[in-house]
Amino acid sequence: MTGTLITVAPTGAEVDKAAVPALPASLAELVAAAKECQAVGASIVHVHIRDDDARPTLDLGRLRDTVAALRDATDLVVQLSTGGAVTDPEDARLAVLEAGPEMASCTMGTVNFGEDVFLNRWEFIVELHTRMQDRGVVPEYEIFDLGQLSTLERLLDRHGLPAGGHVHLDLVMGVPGGMPGTVAALAACTAALRNLPDGTTFSATGIGRATLPVLLASLAAGGHLRVGMEDTVTYAKGRPVESNAQLVARAAAFARLAQREPMTPAQTRALLGIPA
Ligand code: KMH
Ligand code: ZN
């Protein structure tokens, strides 16, 4: 059994900075959070950025500055979100790749997202996947529901393996409108992995109160972990999350208990086929 790849998703597009002041929103806050998270066991940072008013943005100049600042200050694999916010148009989401990340997210289908819809048409998915192949950007395939694993299988069959040659996906569990954050749902997903290329790896994240059950289930199933304030802002009942590092430290402690040490950024790059 390998170590544990821990991704931190520190910001997201949905949490309101005014309601959650600990959320890293400015570039300085994001870089500081990323450094702290690397120190306690993260190896990938999944990045959404905010504007000066802490609203989500896909501004390309800001994205380029963010990639550069995170590379300067950390060894983390920088994974830009191409999901953005539910209101972001497809062309702006595709343009994220122009910021030159090593890695980017790529969602495998449309899903109801609370009161909203997170739209991911087949043609858009194909465009994102093939642009990533052309630019050498390694995808993390985001899976919000079981059927999206079949979409991933179809994508790889028709359009080939991603840059780096390794398939890595993230099960996002517990979004209202997607699959629940349960052991049964995770087991159904892991059973479906047999239809994907040999060596496919997965991480899992549970939204809100699904955080801990999904974390434990993923470790038990040989999976990796994603945690962060994009996905939960409550550490325990009645106890707000103090920092992203607090969530990463807890994930790393569980990984060690499972005798699967957190992977370093170098080990993560080697696993995913990202050049050192
Ligand atoms: N903010 C969600 C609408 C991703 O980053 O690729 C989409 C999301 C997925 O967070
Ligand atoms: Zn995201």
Coordinates of C-alpha atoms and ligand atoms in Angstrom, one line a residue:
M1 CA 0.0 0.0 0.0
T2 CA 1.4 3.4 -0.9
G3 CA 1.3 6.6 1.2
T4 CA -1.5 9.0 1.3
L5 CA -1.8 11.9 -1.1
I6 CA -3.5 14.8 0.7
T7 CA -5.0 17.6 -1.3
V8 CA -6.0 20.8 0.4
A9 CA -8.9 22.8 -1.1
P10 CA -8.4 26.0 1.0
T11 CA -10.9 28.5 -0.5
G12 CA -13.5 27.3 -3.0
A13 CA -16.1 29.6 -4.6
E14 CA -19.0 29.2 -2.3
V15 CA -18.0 30.1 1.3
D16 CA -18.7 33.7 2.2
K17 CA -15.5 35.4 3.6
A18 CA -17.6 37.8 5.6
A19 CA -19.3 34.9 7.4
V20 CA -16.0 32.9 7.7
P21 CA -13.1 35.3 8.3
A22 CA -10.6 32.4 8.6
L23 CA -11.2 31.6 4.9
P24 CA -8.1 32.5 2.8
A25 CA -9.2 35.0 0.2
S26 CA -6.4 37.3 -0.7
L27 CA -3.2 36.1 -2.4
A28 CA -1.2 36.6 0.8
E29 CA -3.7 34.6 2.8
L30 CA -3.7 31.8 0.3
V31 CA 0.1 31.6 0.1
A32 CA 0.3 31.6 3.9
A33 CA -2.3 28.8 4.2
A34 CA -0.6 26.8 1.5
K35 CA 2.7 26.9 3.3
E36 CA 1.1 25.9 6.6
C37 CA -0.7 23.0 4.9
Q38 CA 2.5 21.7 3.2
A39 CA 4.2 21.7 6.6
V40 CA 1.6 19.4 8.0
G41 CA 1.2 17.0 5.1
A42 CA -0.5 18.4 2.0
S43 CA 1.1 17.7 -1.4
I44 CA -1.5 19.3 -3.7
V45 CA -3.3 22.6 -3.4
H46 CA -6.7 22.9 -5.3
V47 CA -7.0 26.6 -6.0
H48 CA -10.0 28.9 -6.4
I49 CA -9.2 32.6 -6.2
R50 CA -11.1 35.6 -5.0
D51 CA -11.1 39.3 -6.1
D52 CA -10.4 42.3 -3.8
D53 CA -14.0 42.0 -2.4
A54 CA -13.4 38.3 -1.7
R55 CA -15.8 37.3 -4.5
P56 CA -14.8 34.3 -6.7
T57 CA -13.1 35.3 -10.0
L58 CA -11.3 33.6 -12.9
D59 CA -9.3 36.7 -13.8
L60 CA -6.4 35.3 -15.8
G61 CA -3.8 37.8 -14.5
R62 CA -4.6 37.0 -10.9
L63 CA -4.5 33.3 -11.7
R64 CA -1.0 33.7 -13.3
D65 CA 0.2 35.6 -10.2
T66 CA -1.3 33.0 -7.9
V67 CA 0.5 30.1 -9.7
A68 CA 3.8 32.0 -9.6
A69 CA 3.4 33.0 -5.9
L70 CA 2.5 29.4 -4.8
R71 CA 5.4 28.0 -6.8
D72 CA 7.8 30.5 -5.2
A73 CA 6.6 29.9 -1.6
T74 CA 5.9 26.1 -1.7
D75 CA 6.7 22.8 -3.4
L76 CA 3.0 21.9 -3.6
V77 CA 1.5 20.7 -6.8
V78 CA -0.7 23.6 -8.0
Q79 CA -4.0 22.5 -9.2
L80 CA -6.2 25.2 -10.6
S81 CA -10.0 24.8 -10.5
T82 CA -11.7 24.9 -13.9
G83 CA -15.0 24.4 -12.1
G84 CA -14.9 28.0 -10.8
A85 CA -18.3 29.2 -9.5
V86 CA -21.6 27.9 -10.9
T87 CA -22.0 31.3 -12.6
D88 CA -18.7 31.1 -14.6
P89 CA -19.0 30.8 -18.4
E90 CA -17.3 28.0 -20.3
D91 CA -14.8 30.2 -22.1
A92 CA -13.5 31.6 -18.8
R93 CA -13.2 28.1 -17.3
L94 CA -11.3 26.9 -20.4
A95 CA -9.0 29.9 -20.2
V96 CA -7.8 28.9 -16.7
L97 CA -5.4 26.6 -18.4
E98 CA -3.6 29.6 -19.9
A99 CA -2.3 30.4 -16.4
G100 CA 0.1 27.5 -16.8
P101 CA -0.7 25.2 -13.8
E102 CA 0.8 21.7 -13.5
M103 CA -2.6 20.3 -12.8
A104 CA -6.3 21.4 -13.1
S105 CA -9.7 20.0 -12.2
C106 CA -12.0 18.5 -14.8
T107 CA -15.6 17.7 -13.8
M108 CA -17.2 14.7 -15.4
G109 CA -20.8 15.9 -15.7
T110 CA -23.6 18.2 -14.8
V111 CA -24.9 18.0 -11.3
N112 CA -27.5 19.9 -9.2
F113 CA -25.6 22.0 -6.7
G114 CA -27.9 23.0 -3.9
E115 CA -30.2 25.5 -5.4
D116 CA -28.0 25.9 -8.5
V117 CA -26.8 23.7 -11.4
F118 CA -23.1 23.0 -12.0
L119 CA -23.1 22.7 -15.8
N120 CA -20.6 20.4 -17.5
R121 CA -21.8 19.5 -21.0
W122 CA -20.1 16.5 -22.8
E123 CA -18.6 18.8 -25.5
F124 CA -17.2 21.1 -22.8
I125 CA -15.6 18.1 -21.0
V126 CA -14.0 16.9 -24.2
E127 CA -12.6 20.4 -24.9
L128 CA -11.2 20.7 -21.4
H129 CA -9.6 17.2 -21.5
T130 CA -8.0 17.6 -25.0
R131 CA -6.7 21.1 -24.2
M132 CA -5.1 19.7 -21.0
Q133 CA -3.5 16.9 -23.1
D134 CA -2.2 19.6 -25.6
R135 CA -0.7 21.8 -22.8
G136 CA 0.6 19.0 -20.7
V137 CA -1.7 19.9 -17.8
V138 CA -2.5 16.8 -15.6
P139 CA -6.2 16.6 -14.8
E140 CA -7.9 15.6 -11.6
Y141 CA -11.3 14.3 -12.7
E142 CA -14.0 15.5 -10.3
I143 CA -16.7 12.9 -9.7
F144 CA -19.9 14.2 -8.1
D145 CA -22.1 11.1 -8.9
L146 CA -21.6 7.4 -9.8
G147 CA -22.6 7.9 -13.5
Q148 CA -19.8 10.4 -13.9
L149 CA -17.3 7.5 -13.7
S150 CA -19.0 6.0 -16.8
T151 CA -18.5 9.4 -18.5
L152 CA -14.8 9.3 -17.5
E153 CA -14.5 5.8 -19.0
R154 CA -16.1 7.0 -22.2
L155 CA -13.9 10.1 -22.3
L156 CA -10.7 8.0 -22.0
D157 CA -11.9 5.4 -24.5
R158 CA -12.6 8.0 -27.1
H159 CA -10.0 10.7 -26.4
G160 CA -7.1 8.9 -24.8
L161 CA -5.2 9.0 -21.5
P162 CA -4.4 12.4 -19.9
A163 CA -1.1 14.1 -19.8
G164 CA 1.2 12.1 -17.6
G165 CA -0.5 8.9 -18.5
H166 CA -1.9 8.3 -15.1
V167 CA -5.6 8.6 -14.2
H168 CA -6.4 10.3 -10.9
L169 CA -9.9 11.2 -9.8
D170 CA -11.6 12.9 -6.8
L171 CA -14.9 11.7 -5.4
V172 CA -16.8 14.8 -4.2
M173 CA -19.4 13.4 -1.9
G174 CA -22.3 15.0 -0.1
V175 CA -23.1 17.9 -2.4
P176 CA -26.9 18.4 -2.2
G177 CA -27.8 17.1 -5.7
G178 CA -24.8 14.6 -6.0
M179 CA -24.0 11.3 -4.4
P180 CA -24.2 11.1 -0.6
G181 CA -21.1 11.0 1.6
T182 CA -21.6 7.4 2.7
V183 CA -19.6 4.2 2.9
A184 CA -22.1 2.5 0.5
A185 CA -21.7 5.3 -2.1
L186 CA -17.9 5.2 -1.8
A187 CA -18.0 1.4 -2.2
A188 CA -20.1 1.7 -5.3
C189 CA -17.6 4.1 -6.8
T190 CA -14.6 1.9 -6.0
A191 CA -16.4 -1.1 -7.6
A192 CA -16.8 1.0 -10.8
L193 CA -13.0 1.8 -10.8
R194 CA -12.4 -1.7 -12.3
N195 CA -13.7 -0.3 -15.6
L196 CA -10.9 2.4 -15.6
P197 CA -7.3 1.9 -16.6
D198 CA -5.1 -0.2 -14.3
G199 CA -3.4 1.9 -11.6
T200 CA -6.2 4.6 -11.5
T201 CA -6.1 6.3 -8.1
F202 CA -8.7 8.2 -6.3
S203 CA -9.1 10.7 -3.5
A204 CA -12.3 11.5 -1.7
T205 CA -13.8 14.5 0.1
G206 CA -17.0 14.7 2.1
I207 CA -18.9 18.0 2.1
G208 CA -19.9 19.4 5.5
R209 CA -20.7 16.7 8.0
A210 CA -19.7 14.0 5.5
T211 CA -16.1 15.0 6.0
L212 CA -15.1 12.5 8.6
P213 CA -17.1 9.4 7.4
V214 CA -15.7 9.9 3.8
L215 CA -12.2 10.5 5.1
L216 CA -12.3 7.2 7.1
A217 CA -14.0 5.3 4.3
S218 CA -11.5 6.5 1.7
L219 CA -8.5 5.5 3.8
A220 CA -10.1 2.1 4.5
A221 CA -10.6 1.6 0.7
G222 CA -7.0 2.4 -0.2
G223 CA -7.9 5.9 -1.4
H224 CA -6.4 9.3 -0.9
L225 CA -7.8 12.4 0.8
R226 CA -8.9 15.9 0.1
V227 CA -9.8 18.3 2.9
G228 CA -10.2 22.0 3.2
M229 CA -12.4 25.0 3.8
E230 CA -13.9 24.7 0.3
D231 CA -15.6 21.6 1.6
T232 CA -16.2 22.1 5.3
V233 CA -16.0 25.1 7.7
T234 CA -17.0 23.1 10.8
Y235 CA -14.3 21.1 12.6
A236 CA -16.7 19.5 15.1
K237 CA -20.2 20.1 16.3
G238 CA -20.3 23.8 17.3
R239 CA -16.6 24.3 16.5
P240 CA -15.7 26.3 13.4
V241 CA -12.6 25.4 11.5
E242 CA -9.7 27.6 12.6
S243 CA -7.5 27.1 9.6
N244 CA -7.0 24.8 6.6
A245 CA -3.9 23.5 8.3
Q246 CA -6.1 22.2 11.1
L247 CA -8.0 20.1 8.7
V248 CA -4.8 18.8 6.9
A249 CA -3.2 18.0 10.2
R250 CA -6.2 15.9 11.2
A251 CA -6.2 14.1 7.8
A252 CA -2.4 13.4 8.2
A253 CA -2.9 12.0 11.7
F254 CA -5.6 9.6 10.4
A255 CA -3.4 8.6 7.5
R256 CA -0.5 7.8 9.9
L257 CA -2.9 5.8 12.1
A258 CA -3.8 3.8 8.9
Q259 CA 0.0 3.3 8.4
R260 CA -0.1 5.3 5.2
E261 CA 2.2 8.3 5.7
P262 CA 1.3 11.6 3.9
M263 CA 3.1 11.7 0.5
T264 CA 5.5 14.5 -0.2
P265 CA 5.0 16.7 -3.2
A266 CA 7.9 14.9 -5.0
Q267 CA 6.2 11.5 -4.4
T268 CA 2.9 12.9 -5.6
R269 CA 4.4 14.2 -8.8
A270 CA 6.0 10.8 -9.4
L271 CA 2.6 9.1 -8.9
L272 CA 0.7 11.4 -11.2
G273 CA 3.3 11.6 -13.9
I274 CA 4.0 15.3 -13.4
P275 CA 7.6 16.3 -14.3
A276 CA 9.7 17.2 -11.2
Ligands
KMH1 N1 -17.4 25.5 -7.2 C1 -18.1 24.4 -7.8 C2 -19.2 24.9 -8.6 C3 -13.9 22.3 -9.2 O1 -13.2 23.1 -8.6 O2 -13.4 21.9 -10.3 C4 -17.2 23.5 -8.7 C5 -16.0 23.0 -8.1 C6 -15.3 22.0 -8.9 O3 -15.5 23.5 -7.1
ZN2 ZN -13.1 23.4 -6.4

